[in-house]
Coordinates of C-alpha atoms in Angstrom, one line a residue:
M228 CA -12.4 -102.3 11.0
K229 CA -15.0 -99.5 12.0
A230 CA -13.7 -96.0 12.7
I231 CA -15.0 -96.1 16.3
E232 CA -12.7 -99.1 17.0
I233 CA -9.9 -97.5 15.3
I234 CA -10.5 -94.4 17.4
K235 CA -11.0 -96.2 20.7
Y236 CA -7.5 -98.1 19.9
M237 CA -5.6 -95.0 19.2
E238 CA -7.0 -93.4 22.7
S239 CA -5.9 -96.6 24.4
L240 CA -2.1 -95.2 23.3
Y241 CA -2.6 -91.8 24.9
N242 CA 0.9 -90.5 25.9
E243 CA 0.7 -87.5 28.4
E244 CA 4.9 -86.7 27.9
Q245 CA 4.8 -86.9 24.0
R246 CA 1.5 -85.2 23.9
Q247 CA 3.1 -81.9 25.6
G248 CA 6.2 -82.1 23.0
L249 CA 4.0 -82.4 20.0
M250 CA 1.7 -79.4 21.2
L251 CA 4.8 -77.6 21.6
F252 CA 6.2 -78.3 18.2
F253 CA 3.0 -78.1 16.3
K254 CA 2.4 -74.2 17.7
T255 CA -1.0 -75.0 19.4
G256 CA -1.0 -72.2 21.8
K257 CA -2.9 -69.2 21.7
G258 CA -2.5 -67.1 18.5
E259 CA -0.3 -69.6 16.9
Y260 CA -0.8 -71.4 13.7
G261 CA -1.9 -74.8 15.4
E262 CA -4.0 -73.1 17.9
G263 CA -6.7 -75.4 19.6
D264 CA -5.1 -78.7 17.9
E265 CA -5.5 -81.6 20.4
F266 CA -3.0 -84.6 20.4
L267 CA -3.0 -88.3 21.9
G268 CA 1.0 -88.2 21.9
L269 CA 1.4 -90.9 19.1
K270 CA 4.6 -90.9 16.7
V271 CA 4.0 -90.8 13.1
P272 CA 5.1 -94.7 13.0
Q273 CA 2.7 -95.7 15.4
T274 CA 0.2 -94.0 13.1
R275 CA 1.5 -95.7 10.2
E276 CA 1.2 -99.0 11.8
I277 CA -2.4 -98.5 12.8
V278 CA -2.9 -97.7 9.0
K279 CA -1.5 -101.2 8.0
Q280 CA -3.6 -102.9 10.3
C281 CA -6.7 -101.4 8.9
K282 CA -6.0 -101.0 5.3
D283 CA -9.3 -102.1 4.1
C284 CA -11.3 -99.7 6.2
P285 CA -14.1 -98.7 3.9
L286 CA -13.9 -95.1 2.8
S287 CA -17.2 -94.5 4.0
E288 CA -15.6 -94.8 7.4
V289 CA -12.8 -92.2 6.9
P290 CA -15.1 -89.1 7.5
E291 CA -15.5 -89.9 11.0
L292 CA -11.7 -89.9 11.6
L293 CA -11.3 -86.9 9.7
M294 CA -13.9 -85.2 11.9
S295 CA -11.9 -86.2 15.2
R296 CA -10.8 -83.9 17.6
W297 CA -7.5 -85.8 17.9
H298 CA -4.5 -85.0 15.5
E299 CA -3.3 -88.3 15.2
V300 CA -6.7 -89.6 14.2
R301 CA -7.0 -87.3 11.7
L302 CA -3.6 -88.4 10.2
C303 CA -4.8 -91.8 10.3
G304 CA -7.6 -90.9 8.1
L305 CA -5.3 -89.0 5.6
L306 CA -2.9 -91.8 5.6
L307 CA -5.7 -94.4 4.9
M308 CA -6.8 -92.4 1.7
V309 CA -3.1 -92.1 0.8
S310 CA -2.8 -96.1 1.0
Q311 CA -5.8 -96.7 -0.8
F312 CA -4.9 -94.2 -3.4
E313 CA -1.8 -95.7 -4.1
Q314 CA -3.1 -99.1 -4.5
L315 CA -5.5 -97.8 -7.1
A316 CA -2.9 -95.9 -8.7
K317 CA -0.5 -98.9 -9.8
K318 CA 0.4 -99.0 -13.4
R319 CA -1.7 -101.9 -14.3
L320 CA -4.7 -99.7 -13.0
E321 CA -3.9 -96.4 -14.3
N322 CA -6.5 -96.7 -17.1
D323 CA -9.0 -99.1 -15.3
D324 CA -12.3 -97.1 -15.3
E325 CA -13.5 -98.8 -12.1
A326 CA -10.0 -97.7 -10.6
I327 CA -10.3 -94.3 -11.9
R328 CA -13.8 -93.8 -10.3
K329 CA -12.7 -95.0 -7.1
R330 CA -9.3 -92.8 -7.4
D331 CA -11.8 -89.8 -8.2
E332 CA -14.0 -90.7 -5.0
I333 CA -11.0 -90.5 -2.8
L334 CA -9.8 -87.2 -4.2
Q335 CA -13.5 -85.6 -3.8
L336 CA -13.2 -86.7 -0.1
Y337 CA -10.2 -85.3 0.5
L338 CA -11.1 -82.0 -1.0
Q339 CA -14.5 -82.0 1.1
Y340 CA -12.5 -82.6 4.2
S341 CA -9.3 -80.6 3.0
D342 CA -10.1 -78.2 6.0
R343 CA -9.5 -81.2 8.6
A344 CA -6.0 -81.4 7.2
N345 CA -5.1 -78.3 9.4
N346 CA -1.4 -78.5 10.2
W347 CA 1.5 -78.9 8.1
D348 CA 2.2 -82.4 8.9
L349 CA -1.2 -83.1 7.9
V350 CA -1.1 -81.4 4.5
D351 CA 2.5 -82.4 3.5
L352 CA 2.2 -86.3 4.2
S353 CA -1.1 -86.4 2.2
A354 CA -1.2 -83.8 -0.6
P355 CA 1.5 -85.1 -2.8
K356 CA 0.2 -88.5 -2.8
I357 CA -3.3 -87.8 -3.3
L358 CA -3.9 -84.6 -5.1
G359 CA -0.5 -84.5 -6.7
A360 CA -0.9 -88.0 -7.8
W361 CA -4.3 -87.3 -9.1
L362 CA -3.1 -84.5 -11.4
L363 CA -1.0 -87.0 -13.2
L364 CA -3.6 -89.6 -13.8
P365 CA -6.8 -89.9 -15.8
T366 CA -9.8 -88.8 -14.3
L367 CA -13.4 -88.8 -15.1
L368 CA -14.2 -85.7 -13.3
G369 CA -15.0 -82.4 -15.2
D370 CA -13.8 -82.6 -18.4
G371 CA -11.1 -84.8 -17.4
T372 CA -8.4 -82.5 -19.0
D373 CA -5.7 -80.3 -17.2
S374 CA -7.9 -77.1 -17.4
Y375 CA -10.3 -78.9 -14.8
K376 CA -7.6 -80.0 -12.8
L377 CA -6.2 -76.4 -12.9
Q378 CA -9.8 -75.3 -11.6
V379 CA -9.4 -77.6 -8.7
L380 CA -5.6 -76.3 -7.5
D381 CA -6.9 -72.6 -8.3
G382 CA -9.7 -73.1 -6.0
L383 CA -7.4 -74.3 -3.4
A384 CA -4.9 -71.8 -3.8
K385 CA -7.5 -68.7 -3.8
S386 CA -9.4 -70.1 -0.6
Q387 CA -8.9 -68.1 2.7
S388 CA -7.5 -71.3 4.2
L389 CA -4.0 -71.3 4.9
W390 CA -4.1 -75.2 4.7
R391 CA -5.7 -75.3 1.4
Q392 CA -3.5 -72.7 0.2
R393 CA -0.5 -75.0 1.1
I394 CA -2.1 -78.1 -0.2
S395 CA -2.3 -76.5 -3.5
M396 CA 1.4 -75.7 -3.3
V397 CA 2.8 -79.0 -1.8
C398 CA 1.0 -81.3 -4.1
T399 CA 3.4 -80.2 -6.9
L400 CA 6.1 -82.2 -5.2
K401 CA 4.7 -85.4 -6.9
T402 CA 4.3 -83.6 -10.2
S403 CA 8.0 -82.4 -9.9
Q404 CA 9.1 -85.7 -9.3
Q405 CA 7.6 -87.0 -12.7
G406 CA 9.1 -84.5 -14.2
D407 CA 6.7 -82.0 -14.6
A408 CA 7.7 -78.7 -13.4
S409 CA 4.3 -76.2 -14.6
W410 CA 2.3 -77.0 -11.6
C411 CA 5.1 -75.8 -9.4
L412 CA 6.0 -72.8 -11.3
R413 CA 2.4 -71.7 -11.4
Y414 CA 1.5 -71.7 -7.7
A415 CA 5.0 -70.7 -6.6
E416 CA 4.0 -67.7 -8.5
I417 CA 0.6 -67.3 -7.1
H418 CA 1.7 -67.5 -3.4
L419 CA 5.3 -65.8 -3.9
H420 CA 3.8 -62.9 -1.8
H421 CA 2.0 -64.9 0.6
P422 CA 2.0 -63.1 4.1
H423 CA 2.6 -66.6 6.4
D424 CA 6.1 -68.3 7.1
L425 CA 4.5 -71.7 6.5
M426 CA 3.7 -70.5 2.8
H427 CA 7.1 -69.0 2.5
K428 CA 8.7 -72.2 3.3
A429 CA 6.4 -74.5 1.1
V430 CA 7.3 -72.4 -1.8
G431 CA 10.9 -72.4 -1.1
W432 CA 10.9 -76.1 -0.5
M433 CA 8.8 -76.9 -3.7
L434 CA 11.2 -75.0 -5.9
R435 CA 14.0 -76.5 -4.5
E436 CA 12.6 -79.8 -5.2
M437 CA 11.7 -79.0 -8.8
G438 CA 15.1 -77.6 -9.6
K439 CA 16.3 -81.0 -8.2
R440 CA 14.0 -83.2 -9.9
V441 CA 13.4 -81.2 -13.1
S442 CA 15.7 -78.7 -13.9
M443 CA 18.1 -76.3 -12.1
D444 CA 17.9 -74.0 -15.3
L445 CA 14.2 -73.5 -14.5
L446 CA 14.6 -72.9 -10.9
R447 CA 17.6 -69.9 -11.8
D448 CA 15.1 -68.6 -14.6
F449 CA 12.5 -68.5 -12.1
L450 CA 14.7 -66.7 -9.6
R451 CA 16.0 -64.2 -11.9
L452 CA 12.6 -63.0 -12.5
H453 CA 11.5 -63.2 -8.8
A454 CA 14.6 -63.4 -6.5
H455 CA 14.5 -59.7 -5.6
E456 CA 11.0 -60.0 -4.4
M457 CA 11.0 -63.1 -2.6
P458 CA 10.6 -63.3 1.1
R459 CA 14.2 -64.3 2.4
T460 CA 12.8 -67.6 3.7
T461 CA 11.5 -68.6 0.6
L462 CA 14.7 -67.7 -1.3
R463 CA 17.1 -69.4 1.4
Y464 CA 15.1 -72.9 1.0
A465 CA 14.9 -72.6 -2.9
I466 CA 18.4 -72.2 -3.3
E467 CA 19.6 -74.6 0.0
K468 CA 21.1 -77.4 -2.4
M469 CA 23.0 -74.9 -4.6
P470 CA 26.9 -74.5 -4.6
D471 CA 27.7 -71.9 -1.6
P472 CA 29.2 -69.3 -4.1
E473 CA 25.9 -69.6 -6.2
R474 CA 24.0 -69.3 -3.0
K475 CA 25.8 -66.2 -1.8
K476 CA 25.2 -64.7 -5.4
W477 CA 21.5 -65.1 -5.0
L478 CA 21.3 -63.8 -1.7
C479 CA 22.9 -61.1 -2.4
R480 CA 19.9 -59.9 -5.3
Q481 CA 17.7 -59.0 -2.2

């Protein structure tokens, strides 16, 4: 299926009532983080169903989806990349040269159009499953080492784009799920003093997940160093799953 066909079909599902609700929820008003974003009024399960129907859409068609004015069409493009990346990341294909080449191609496309993942849901539904997964897999890009992968993430983290910065943080959900805390801890420290509330939430969320998936002791070590200087929102998110007495102890450090 071609991008133009996907877009026309999605436009046919336009729902004004849901559109209005989504525009409020994703803060599209003047001066808000999603200012100017436009919605068709589709729910995420609807978009996921469309992705299932056109999962074999050529990667060359995806940029047209990512450049769409419609939020849901951009999500469709991102989820198509997620779907194709996951197929190429199956255990039997992890070290297959052709699969590695195709995964790298998806990753490069994702980075090229990362500015089109321009709201928190677009980032959160794509970054861990593309970039985060790529960090854990062989690559033919650069020198193929973690040093090169750090360069990629550092570039995102140091950009002037809120959404690229969020990508660099949220992608670590995948690495933490696989038992590697180093990526989360590095970018949590880099973004610790970020001015935007969406990053405060992202950092706290990733720290919480790292503690849950890897080590609560590592989370506590990080908090001992930084709890006194963390944004209140970040700290609250990070300690959310701790027992109430311990949560109160950390909150009293601020």
